[in-house]
Coordinates of C-alpha atoms in Angstrom, one line a residue:
M1 CA -13.3 -23.7 14.6
V2 CA -9.5 -24.3 14.9
K3 CA -7.5 -21.3 13.9
K4 CA -3.9 -21.3 12.8
Y5 CA -1.6 -18.3 13.5
V6 CA 1.7 -17.4 11.9
L7 CA 3.6 -14.7 13.5
V8 CA 6.3 -12.8 11.5
S9 CA 8.9 -10.9 13.6
G10 CA 12.1 -9.1 12.6
G11 CA 15.5 -8.5 14.0
V12 CA 18.8 -6.6 13.4
I13 CA 17.3 -3.7 11.5
S14 CA 13.8 -2.2 10.7
G15 CA 12.6 -2.3 7.1
I16 CA 14.0 -5.7 6.6
G17 CA 11.1 -7.0 4.5
K18 CA 8.8 -8.5 7.1
G19 CA 5.7 -7.2 5.2
I20 CA 6.6 -8.9 1.9
I21 CA 7.5 -12.2 3.6
A22 CA 4.2 -12.1 5.6
S23 CA 2.3 -11.3 2.4
S24 CA 4.1 -14.0 0.5
T25 CA 3.5 -16.6 3.2
G26 CA -0.2 -15.7 3.2
L27 CA -0.3 -16.0 -0.6
L28 CA 1.3 -19.4 -0.6
L29 CA -1.2 -20.7 2.0
K30 CA -4.1 -19.3 0.0
T31 CA -2.9 -21.0 -3.2
M32 CA -3.3 -24.3 -1.2
G33 CA -7.0 -23.6 -0.7
L34 CA -6.9 -22.0 2.8
K35 CA -8.7 -18.8 3.7
V36 CA -6.2 -16.3 5.0
T37 CA -6.4 -13.0 6.8
S38 CA -3.6 -10.7 8.1
I39 CA -3.0 -8.4 11.1
K40 CA -0.3 -5.7 11.3
I41 CA 1.0 -4.7 14.8
D42 CA 2.5 -1.2 14.9
P43 CA 4.1 -0.4 18.3
Y44 CA 3.8 3.4 18.0
L45 CA 1.5 5.4 20.2
N46 CA -0.6 7.0 17.4
I47 CA -4.1 5.7 17.2
D48 CA -3.6 5.2 13.4
A49 CA -1.3 6.2 10.6
G50 CA -3.5 9.2 9.5
T51 CA -1.4 12.0 10.9
L52 CA 2.1 10.5 10.2
S53 CA 4.3 12.1 7.6
P54 CA 4.9 9.9 4.5
L55 CA 8.6 10.8 4.8
D56 CA 8.7 9.3 8.3
H57 CA 6.6 6.2 7.8
G58 CA 5.8 5.7 4.2
E59 CA 2.4 6.1 2.6
V60 CA -0.9 6.0 4.6
F61 CA -3.0 3.2 3.2
V62 CA -6.8 3.7 3.3
L63 CA -9.3 0.8 3.6
N64 CA -12.9 0.5 2.6
D65 CA -14.1 1.4 6.1
G66 CA -12.0 4.6 6.1
G67 CA -9.3 3.2 8.3
E68 CA -5.9 5.0 7.8
V69 CA -3.4 2.3 8.3
D70 CA 0.2 1.1 7.7
L71 CA 1.3 0.5 4.1
D72 CA 1.9 -3.2 4.8
L73 CA -1.9 -3.7 4.9
G74 CA -1.8 -2.6 1.2
N75 CA 0.6 -5.5 0.6
Y76 CA -1.7 -7.9 2.3
E77 CA -4.7 -6.8 0.3
R78 CA -2.8 -6.9 -3.0
Y79 CA -1.1 -10.3 -2.5
L80 CA -4.1 -12.1 -0.9
D81 CA -6.9 -10.3 -2.8
V82 CA -8.8 -9.6 0.4
T83 CA -10.6 -6.6 2.0
L84 CA -9.3 -5.7 5.4
T85 CA -10.7 -3.4 8.1
R86 CA -9.2 -0.8 10.4
A87 CA -9.2 -3.4 13.2
N88 CA -6.6 -5.4 11.2
N89 CA -4.0 -2.7 12.2
I90 CA -3.2 -2.8 15.9
T91 CA -1.3 0.1 17.4
T92 CA -0.1 0.8 21.0
G93 CA -2.4 3.8 20.9
K94 CA -5.5 1.7 20.1
I95 CA -4.7 -0.9 22.8
Y96 CA -4.0 1.6 25.6
R97 CA -7.0 3.7 24.6
D98 CA -9.3 0.7 24.9
V99 CA -7.8 -0.4 28.2
I100 CA -8.0 3.1 29.7
E101 CA -11.6 3.4 28.5
R102 CA -12.5 0.1 30.2
E103 CA -10.8 1.3 33.4
R104 CA -12.8 4.5 33.4
K105 CA -16.0 2.5 32.9
G106 CA -15.1 0.4 35.9
D107 CA -14.5 -2.9 34.2
Y108 CA -11.4 -3.4 36.3
L109 CA -12.9 -2.1 39.5
G110 CA -10.8 -2.9 42.5
K111 CA -7.8 -4.0 40.4
T112 CA -4.5 -2.4 39.7
V113 CA -4.4 -2.0 35.9
Q114 CA -1.0 -3.2 34.6
V115 CA 0.8 -4.0 31.3
V116 CA 0.7 -7.6 32.4
P117 CA -2.0 -9.0 32.4
H118 CA -4.3 -6.2 31.2
I119 CA -2.5 -4.8 28.2
T120 CA -1.2 -8.2 27.1
D121 CA -4.7 -9.7 27.5
A122 CA -6.2 -6.9 25.4
I123 CA -3.7 -7.5 22.6
Q124 CA -4.5 -11.3 22.6
D125 CA -8.3 -10.7 22.7
W126 CA -8.0 -8.2 19.8
V127 CA -6.0 -10.7 17.7
E128 CA -8.5 -13.5 18.3
R129 CA -11.5 -11.3 17.5
V130 CA -10.1 -9.9 14.3
A131 CA -8.9 -13.3 13.1
T132 CA -12.5 -14.4 12.8
I133 CA -13.6 -11.5 10.5
P134 CA -14.3 -12.7 6.9
V135 CA -12.1 -10.9 4.4
D136 CA -12.7 -12.6 1.1
D137 CA -15.6 -13.4 -1.2
T138 CA -16.5 -16.7 0.6
G139 CA -17.9 -14.7 3.5
E140 CA -16.5 -17.4 5.9
E141 CA -14.1 -17.2 8.8
P142 CA -10.4 -17.4 7.8
D143 CA -8.4 -20.6 8.5
V144 CA -5.1 -18.8 9.0
C145 CA -4.1 -15.5 10.4
I146 CA -0.8 -14.0 9.5
I147 CA 0.4 -11.5 12.2
E148 CA 3.2 -9.1 11.4
L149 CA 4.9 -7.6 14.5
G150 CA 6.3 -4.2 13.4
G151 CA 9.6 -2.9 14.5
T152 CA 12.6 -4.9 15.7
V153 CA 12.7 -7.5 18.5
G154 CA 14.3 -5.8 21.5
D155 CA 12.7 -2.4 21.0
I156 CA 11.2 -0.9 24.2
E157 CA 7.9 0.0 22.5
S158 CA 7.3 -3.5 21.1
A159 CA 7.9 -5.3 24.5
P160 CA 4.2 -5.6 25.5
F161 CA 3.4 -7.2 22.1
V162 CA 6.2 -9.7 22.3
E163 CA 5.1 -10.7 25.7
A164 CA 1.5 -10.9 24.5
M165 CA 2.6 -13.3 21.7
R166 CA 4.6 -15.3 24.2
Q167 CA 1.4 -15.9 26.2
F168 CA -0.6 -16.3 23.0
Q169 CA 1.3 -19.4 21.8
F170 CA 0.1 -21.2 24.9
R171 CA -3.4 -19.8 24.7
V172 CA -4.0 -21.3 21.2
G173 CA -1.7 -24.3 21.5
H174 CA 1.6 -25.4 19.9
E175 CA 0.2 -26.9 16.7
N176 CA -1.9 -23.7 16.1
F177 CA 1.0 -21.2 16.3
A178 CA 4.2 -20.8 14.2
L179 CA 6.8 -18.1 14.2
I180 CA 8.9 -16.9 11.3
H181 CA 11.7 -14.6 12.3
V182 CA 13.2 -12.4 9.6
S183 CA 16.9 -11.5 10.1
L184 CA 19.8 -10.0 8.2
V185 CA 22.9 -11.8 7.0
P186 CA 25.1 -8.9 5.9
T187 CA 28.1 -9.2 3.5
I188 CA 31.1 -7.4 4.9
G189 CA 34.4 -6.2 3.4
S190 CA 36.0 -6.4 0.0
V191 CA 36.1 -10.2 0.1
G192 CA 32.4 -10.3 0.5
E193 CA 32.2 -12.6 3.6
Q194 CA 28.7 -13.2 5.0
K195 CA 28.3 -12.7 8.8
T196 CA 25.9 -14.7 11.0
K197 CA 26.5 -12.9 14.3
P198 CA 23.7 -10.4 13.9
T199 CA 21.2 -13.2 13.3
Q200 CA 22.6 -15.2 16.2
A201 CA 22.2 -12.2 18.5
S202 CA 18.7 -11.5 17.2
I203 CA 17.6 -15.1 17.8
R204 CA 19.2 -15.0 21.3
D205 CA 17.1 -11.9 22.1
L206 CA 14.0 -13.5 20.8
R207 CA 14.5 -16.7 22.8
G208 CA 15.3 -14.6 25.9
L209 CA 11.8 -13.1 25.5
G210 CA 10.2 -16.5 25.4
L211 CA 9.7 -17.0 21.7
S212 CA 11.4 -19.7 19.6
P213 CA 11.5 -19.4 15.8
D214 CA 10.1 -22.2 13.6
L215 CA 11.6 -20.7 10.5
I216 CA 14.5 -18.1 10.1
A217 CA 14.2 -16.1 7.0
C218 CA 17.7 -14.7 6.3
R219 CA 17.7 -11.6 4.1
C220 CA 20.9 -11.6 2.0
E221 CA 22.3 -10.3 -1.3
K222 CA 21.5 -11.7 -4.7
T223 CA 23.8 -14.7 -4.5
G224 CA 21.8 -16.2 -1.6
L225 CA 23.5 -17.8 1.5
D226 CA 27.1 -18.9 1.0
E227 CA 28.1 -22.6 1.5
G228 CA 28.1 -23.5 5.2
I229 CA 26.3 -20.4 6.3
Q230 CA 22.9 -22.2 6.5
A231 CA 24.5 -25.0 8.6
K232 CA 26.2 -22.4 10.9
I233 CA 22.9 -20.6 11.5
S234 CA 21.1 -23.9 12.1
M235 CA 23.7 -25.0 14.7
F236 CA 23.9 -21.7 16.6
C237 CA 20.2 -20.9 16.4
H238 CA 19.0 -24.3 17.5
V239 CA 16.9 -25.2 14.3
Q240 CA 17.2 -27.8 11.6
P241 CA 19.0 -26.7 8.3
N242 CA 15.6 -26.8 6.4
Q243 CA 14.3 -24.2 8.9
V244 CA 16.8 -21.7 7.6
L245 CA 15.5 -19.9 4.4
A246 CA 17.7 -17.8 2.2
V247 CA 15.6 -14.7 1.1
R248 CA 18.0 -13.1 -1.4
D249 CA 17.4 -9.8 -3.2
C250 CA 15.1 -10.5 -6.2
N251 CA 14.5 -8.5 -9.4
S252 CA 11.0 -8.0 -8.2
V253 CA 9.1 -8.7 -4.9
Y254 CA 6.6 -10.8 -7.0
H255 CA 9.3 -13.5 -7.1
V256 CA 9.5 -13.8 -3.3
P257 CA 6.6 -16.3 -3.0
E258 CA 8.3 -18.6 -5.5
L259 CA 11.6 -18.3 -3.6
L260 CA 9.9 -19.3 -0.3
R261 CA 7.9 -22.1 -1.9
D262 CA 11.0 -23.6 -3.6
Q263 CA 12.7 -23.8 -0.1
G264 CA 9.8 -25.8 1.4
L265 CA 8.0 -23.1 3.4
V266 CA 4.5 -24.5 2.6
D267 CA 5.5 -28.1 3.3
F268 CA 7.0 -27.1 6.6
L269 CA 4.0 -25.1 7.8
W270 CA 1.6 -27.8 6.6
K271 CA 3.3 -30.3 8.9
R272 CA 4.1 -27.9 11.7
L273 CA 0.5 -26.6 12.0
N274 CA -1.0 -30.1 11.3
I275 CA -3.2 -28.5 8.6
E276 CA -4.1 -31.7 6.9
A277 CA -5.8 -33.2 9.9
T278 CA -7.3 -30.0 11.5
V279 CA -8.5 -27.8 8.6
K280 CA -11.2 -28.7 6.1
I281 CA -10.3 -27.4 2.6
T282 CA -13.1 -27.6 0.0
P283 CA -12.2 -28.8 -3.6
A284 CA -13.5 -25.5 -5.0
L285 CA -11.1 -23.5 -2.9
K286 CA -8.3 -25.9 -3.8
E287 CA -9.0 -25.4 -7.5
K288 CA -9.2 -21.6 -7.0
G289 CA -5.9 -21.6 -5.2
S290 CA -4.2 -23.6 -7.9
E291 CA -5.6 -21.2 -10.6
M292 CA -4.3 -18.2 -8.5
W293 CA -0.8 -19.8 -8.4
R294 CA -0.8 -20.5 -12.1
K295 CA -1.7 -16.8 -12.9
W296 CA 1.0 -15.6 -10.4
N297 CA 3.6 -17.7 -12.1
Q298 CA 2.5 -16.4 -15.5
L299 CA 2.8 -12.8 -14.1
T300 CA 6.4 -13.3 -12.8
S301 CA 7.6 -15.2 -15.9
S302 CA 6.3 -12.6 -18.3
Q303 CA 8.0 -9.9 -16.2
D304 CA 11.3 -11.8 -16.6
R305 CA 10.9 -11.8 -20.4
L306 CA 10.6 -8.1 -20.8
H307 CA 13.2 -6.2 -22.8
D308 CA 14.3 -2.6 -23.0
S309 CA 12.4 -2.2 -26.2
D310 CA 9.2 -2.8 -24.1
Q311 CA 10.1 0.2 -21.9
V312 CA 7.5 2.9 -20.9
T313 CA 8.7 6.0 -19.0
I314 CA 6.4 7.7 -16.6
A315 CA 7.2 11.0 -14.8
L316 CA 6.0 10.8 -11.2
V317 CA 5.7 14.3 -9.9
G318 CA 5.3 14.4 -6.1
K319 CA 6.2 16.0 -2.8
Y320 CA 7.8 13.1 -0.9
T321 CA 9.9 11.5 -3.6
N322 CA 13.0 11.3 -1.3
L323 CA 11.3 8.3 0.3
Q324 CA 9.7 6.1 -2.5
D325 CA 7.6 4.2 0.1
S326 CA 5.6 7.4 0.3
Y327 CA 4.1 6.3 -3.0
A328 CA 4.1 2.5 -2.6
S329 CA 0.6 1.9 -3.9
V330 CA 1.0 4.3 -6.8
V331 CA 4.1 2.4 -7.9
K332 CA 2.3 -0.9 -7.5
A333 CA -0.6 0.4 -9.6
L334 CA 1.9 1.4 -12.3
E335 CA 3.6 -2.0 -12.1
H336 CA 0.4 -3.9 -12.3
A337 CA -0.8 -2.0 -15.3
T338 CA 2.6 -2.3 -17.1
L339 CA 2.8 -6.1 -16.3
A340 CA -0.7 -6.6 -17.7
L341 CA 0.3 -4.8 -20.9
R342 CA 3.7 -6.5 -21.2
K343 CA 5.6 -3.3 -20.7
K344 CA 8.8 -2.6 -18.7
L345 CA 8.2 0.3 -16.3
V346 CA 10.7 3.1 -15.8
I347 CA 9.7 5.8 -13.3
K348 CA 11.3 9.3 -13.4
W349 CA 11.0 10.6 -9.8
I350 CA 10.5 14.4 -9.9
E351 CA 10.2 16.6 -6.8
G352 CA 7.5 19.1 -7.6
S353 CA 9.5 22.0 -6.1
D354 CA 12.4 21.2 -8.6
L355 CA 10.1 22.4 -11.5
E356 CA 9.5 25.8 -10.0
A357 CA 11.1 29.1 -11.1
E358 CA 12.7 29.6 -7.7
T359 CA 14.8 26.4 -8.1
R360 CA 16.0 27.7 -11.4
V361 CA 17.7 30.5 -9.5
T362 CA 18.8 28.6 -6.3
T363 CA 19.7 25.2 -7.9
P364 CA 19.7 25.5 -11.7
I365 CA 21.1 21.9 -12.2
K366 CA 18.2 20.4 -10.3
Y367 CA 15.7 22.6 -12.2
H368 CA 17.0 21.6 -15.6
N369 CA 17.4 17.9 -14.8
A370 CA 13.8 17.9 -13.5
W371 CA 12.4 19.5 -16.7
Q372 CA 14.6 17.2 -18.8
D373 CA 13.1 14.2 -17.1
L374 CA 9.6 15.6 -17.4
C375 CA 9.9 16.4 -21.1
A376 CA 11.5 13.0 -21.9
S377 CA 8.7 11.0 -20.3
Q378 CA 5.8 9.4 -22.2
A379 CA 3.2 10.3 -19.6
I380 CA 2.9 12.4 -16.4
L381 CA 1.4 11.3 -13.1
V382 CA 0.8 14.0 -10.4
T383 CA 0.2 12.4 -7.0
G384 CA -1.7 13.4 -3.9
G385 CA -0.3 15.2 -1.0
F386 CA -0.8 18.0 1.6
G387 CA 0.6 21.5 2.0
R388 CA 1.9 24.2 -0.4
R389 CA 5.5 23.0 -1.1
G390 CA 6.0 21.8 -4.7
T391 CA 2.4 22.7 -5.9
E392 CA 3.5 25.4 -8.3
G393 CA 5.8 22.8 -9.9
K394 CA 2.9 20.4 -10.2
I395 CA 0.8 23.0 -11.8
A396 CA 3.6 23.6 -14.3
A397 CA 3.7 19.9 -15.0
A398 CA 0.0 19.8 -15.6
K399 CA 0.3 22.8 -18.0
W400 CA 3.0 21.0 -20.0
A401 CA 0.9 17.9 -20.2
R402 CA -2.2 19.8 -21.4
E403 CA -0.5 22.0 -23.9
Q404 CA 1.9 19.3 -25.3
K405 CA -0.8 16.6 -25.4
V406 CA 1.2 14.3 -23.0
P407 CA -1.0 11.7 -21.2
Y408 CA -1.8 12.9 -17.7
L409 CA -3.2 11.3 -14.6
G410 CA -3.9 13.4 -11.5
I411 CA -4.7 11.7 -8.3
C412 CA -6.6 13.6 -5.5
L413 CA -4.5 16.8 -5.2
G414 CA -3.5 16.0 -8.8
L415 CA -7.1 16.5 -9.9
Q416 CA -7.2 19.8 -8.0
I417 CA -3.8 20.8 -9.6
A418 CA -5.3 20.2 -13.1
V419 CA -8.3 22.4 -12.3
I420 CA -6.2 25.2 -10.9
E421 CA -3.9 25.2 -14.0
F422 CA -6.9 25.1 -16.4
A423 CA -8.6 28.0 -14.5
R424 CA -5.5 30.1 -14.6
N425 CA -4.4 29.5 -18.2
V426 CA -7.7 28.7 -20.1
C427 CA -10.5 30.4 -18.1
D428 CA -8.7 33.7 -17.6
M429 CA -8.5 33.4 -13.8
P430 CA -4.8 34.3 -13.1
N431 CA -5.3 34.2 -9.3
A432 CA -7.0 30.8 -9.2
N433 CA -5.8 28.7 -6.3
S434 CA -6.9 26.3 -3.6
I435 CA -7.9 27.5 -0.1
E436 CA -5.4 24.9 1.2
L437 CA -2.5 26.5 -0.7
D438 CA -3.6 30.2 -0.2
E439 CA -6.3 30.8 2.3
N440 CA -6.6 34.4 1.2
T441 CA -7.0 33.7 -2.5
T442 CA -9.5 35.9 -4.3
T443 CA -10.4 33.0 -6.8
P444 CA -10.9 29.8 -4.8
V445 CA -11.3 27.1 -7.3
V446 CA -10.7 24.4 -4.6
V447 CA -12.5 24.8 -1.3
Y448 CA -12.8 23.2 2.1
M449 CA -15.5 20.6 2.3
P450 CA -18.2 22.1 4.7
E451 CA -18.6 18.9 6.8
I452 CA -14.8 18.5 7.6
S453 CA -13.4 19.6 11.0
K454 CA -10.9 22.4 10.8
T455 CA -9.6 21.8 14.3
H456 CA -9.0 18.0 14.5
L457 CA -6.9 16.4 11.8
G458 CA -6.9 12.7 12.8
G459 CA -9.5 10.6 11.1
T460 CA -11.6 13.6 10.0
M461 CA -11.2 13.6 6.3
R462 CA -13.6 12.2 3.7
L463 CA -12.4 8.6 4.0
G464 CA -13.1 5.1 2.6
L465 CA -15.0 3.5 -0.2
R466 CA -17.6 5.8 -1.8
P467 CA -19.5 5.7 -5.1
T468 CA -18.8 7.9 -8.1
E469 CA -21.6 8.2 -10.7
F470 CA -20.9 8.9 -14.3
Q471 CA -23.0 11.7 -15.6
A472 CA -25.6 11.6 -18.4
G473 CA -24.1 12.0 -21.8
T474 CA -20.7 10.6 -20.8
E475 CA -21.1 7.3 -22.6
N476 CA -18.1 8.1 -24.9
S477 CA -15.9 9.2 -22.0
T478 CA -12.5 7.4 -22.2
I479 CA -12.3 6.8 -18.4
R480 CA -15.8 5.5 -18.3
K481 CA -15.0 3.0 -21.1
L482 CA -11.9 1.9 -19.2
Y483 CA -14.1 1.2 -16.2
G484 CA -16.3 -1.1 -18.4
G485 CA -19.0 1.4 -19.3
G486 CA -21.0 1.1 -16.1
S487 CA -22.8 4.0 -14.5
T488 CA -21.1 3.8 -11.1
V489 CA -17.6 3.0 -9.7
L490 CA -16.6 2.4 -6.1
E491 CA -13.2 3.8 -5.1
R492 CA -11.4 4.8 -1.9
H493 CA -11.1 8.4 -0.8
R494 CA -8.9 10.5 1.4
H495 CA -9.3 14.3 1.1
R496 CA -10.4 17.5 2.9
Y497 CA -10.8 19.8 -0.1
E498 CA -13.0 19.7 -3.2
V499 CA -13.4 21.6 -6.5
N500 CA -15.6 24.6 -6.0
P501 CA -19.0 23.6 -7.3
E502 CA -20.0 27.2 -8.1
L503 CA -17.4 27.3 -10.9
I504 CA -18.2 24.0 -12.7
T505 CA -20.2 25.6 -15.5
K506 CA -17.4 27.9 -16.4
F507 CA -14.9 25.1 -16.6
E508 CA -17.2 22.8 -18.7
E509 CA -17.9 25.6 -21.2
K510 CA -14.1 25.7 -21.9
G511 CA -13.8 21.9 -22.4
L512 CA -12.9 20.6 -18.9
Q513 CA -15.6 17.9 -18.4
F514 CA -16.6 16.6 -14.9
V515 CA -17.7 13.2 -16.1
G516 CA -18.0 11.7 -12.6
K517 CA -19.7 13.1 -9.5
D518 CA -20.7 11.8 -6.1
E519 CA -24.2 10.5 -5.4
T520 CA -25.5 14.0 -4.6
G521 CA -24.2 15.4 -7.9
E522 CA -22.5 18.2 -6.0
R523 CA -19.0 16.9 -5.4
M524 CA -16.6 16.5 -8.4
E525 CA -15.0 13.1 -8.6
I526 CA -13.6 12.6 -12.2
V527 CA -12.4 15.3 -14.6
E528 CA -11.5 14.7 -18.3
L529 CA -10.2 17.1 -20.9
A530 CA -11.8 17.0 -24.3
D531 CA -9.5 16.9 -27.4
H532 CA -6.6 15.3 -25.6
P533 CA -5.1 11.8 -25.9
Y534 CA -5.6 11.2 -22.1
F535 CA -6.0 13.9 -19.5
V536 CA -7.8 12.5 -16.5
G537 CA -8.0 13.6 -12.8
V538 CA -9.7 11.7 -10.1
Q539 CA -10.5 12.9 -6.6
Y540 CA -10.2 9.4 -5.2
H541 CA -7.2 7.1 -4.9
P542 CA -7.5 4.3 -7.5
E543 CA -4.1 2.9 -6.5
L544 CA -5.6 1.6 -3.3
L545 CA -7.7 -1.0 -5.0
T546 CA -5.2 -2.2 -7.6
R547 CA -4.2 -5.9 -7.7
P548 CA -1.4 -7.7 -9.5
L549 CA -3.9 -9.7 -11.5
K550 CA -6.6 -6.9 -11.6
P551 CA -4.9 -3.5 -12.5
S552 CA -6.6 -0.2 -11.8
P553 CA -8.4 1.3 -14.9
P554 CA -7.1 4.9 -14.6
F555 CA -3.5 3.5 -14.5
M556 CA -4.2 1.2 -17.4
G557 CA -5.4 4.2 -19.4
L558 CA -2.3 6.1 -18.6
I559 CA 0.1 3.3 -19.7
L560 CA -2.0 2.6 -22.9
A561 CA -2.0 6.3 -23.8
A562 CA 1.7 6.5 -23.1
T563 CA 2.4 3.7 -25.6
K564 CA -0.2 5.0 -28.0
D565 CA -2.3 1.9 -27.7
L566 CA -5.3 3.4 -26.0
Q567 CA -7.6 3.8 -29.0
K568 CA -6.9 0.2 -30.1
H569 CA -7.7 -1.0 -26.6
L570 CA -10.9 0.9 -26.5
S571 CA -12.0 -0.4 -29.9
A572 CA -11.4 -3.9 -28.6
I573 CA -13.6 -3.3 -25.6

């Protein structure tokens, strides 16, 4: 079967938006009836993203198979509505590990193992293998594979991958390989003049490494490219003017596919990859793609029509709020829920430590501003995280939500925070804590899961898609109704600690109901507080399965409760 590959590279700066452009390109091809998959190449030496700090690299995204991967795979899944595997994230660490393991087994016996050809061949073999894995509900091999090359062209660590892609274009053939290079056209000085030199230099570096761009996506400010700039880039970068795309800053990333489509990206790739003659597209997939595009347009146009009167304010209490990419999927889940309900999202970012008594002494302005934002919000979301910093502030936020009847959603650590707060202030356990936060606590309400390694941190948590079963007698549970009333839900997990099963009876006697448990009935998955508008904690990460056209039920519940529409919605169900 003929496979088409579209490589997306980046120049000038990192974080330029390659992930959104790669996702948007995949979405546009899927709306034409093609089956699309994606691969992200990360040049770092880590085996996976599991041990990286969110403040260093953004959130760690978890897949169904338990793979801890780059956050861009979350973009691919959301835009393309596909289910990827850990193999869809290639790192230098994975490639070198595989090559070294083969060398130890004797697969290269008698040969000197080198970057070229052994590392570059391993990269190409990996790409070809993963590109054949079905990722959607058809169960068939994809037609197109979008490959995002992380980092910036010219970086030392990405050199083997660039060389592998140079070779790969000849391995698969010219009409099966296209390259989109994302570059920056900055606006300099008080007169606001756009400069093309960074893009020219980036393209020159790329060509020097043996790759020629088919499309140049120029990131620029809201006005787009100035008159003459497109022609100048075309002339100095050796491409036609229609191969230079202006990717201006948009009000929302959901507008980027429309922006690219309007500039002829689909038409260009259709001809460049000779898709009409080489790929068979079924009428059913064409129709499905058209419907997908219609709904996407509906989504973006409804977003444009929202007014300040439609506003809903959510307090996001976290530990890594200085880098908002740390909570990329949480933000997307909130966006998807608010878009579905025709609401305009406003997030108040609150660092957990700013709510703590110590901050009141050291930085009183921060403390009062944080509490003002919390009290003014219509709902509170306490996110996941690791380590002690900021947890007392999160506990204070959970207490406020419980006592003031403010809608609350706790995710992973957020569930554990809600349980600790309830134990301390309702169950008369003043020293209640988590083993993670205080290993010497005399009242451990959150404990280490017995099967988890305490010496190896990489890939050893409870990871991936796992079932949660609603318990008998929970038919009237709000969260169960939001999930459609079924007996089981499947969600993705990433945790080392769990609520102490020995204390469940005490909590439930006081009104904290564990409505969802794992298949053994021993591990607590969903907690819900009786006599509260919406107080829900989930041990899993529902944000990892949200889609623009299929919002996550716990987030829908939070927004509905915040706007006081929850009971009306449940009645309609």
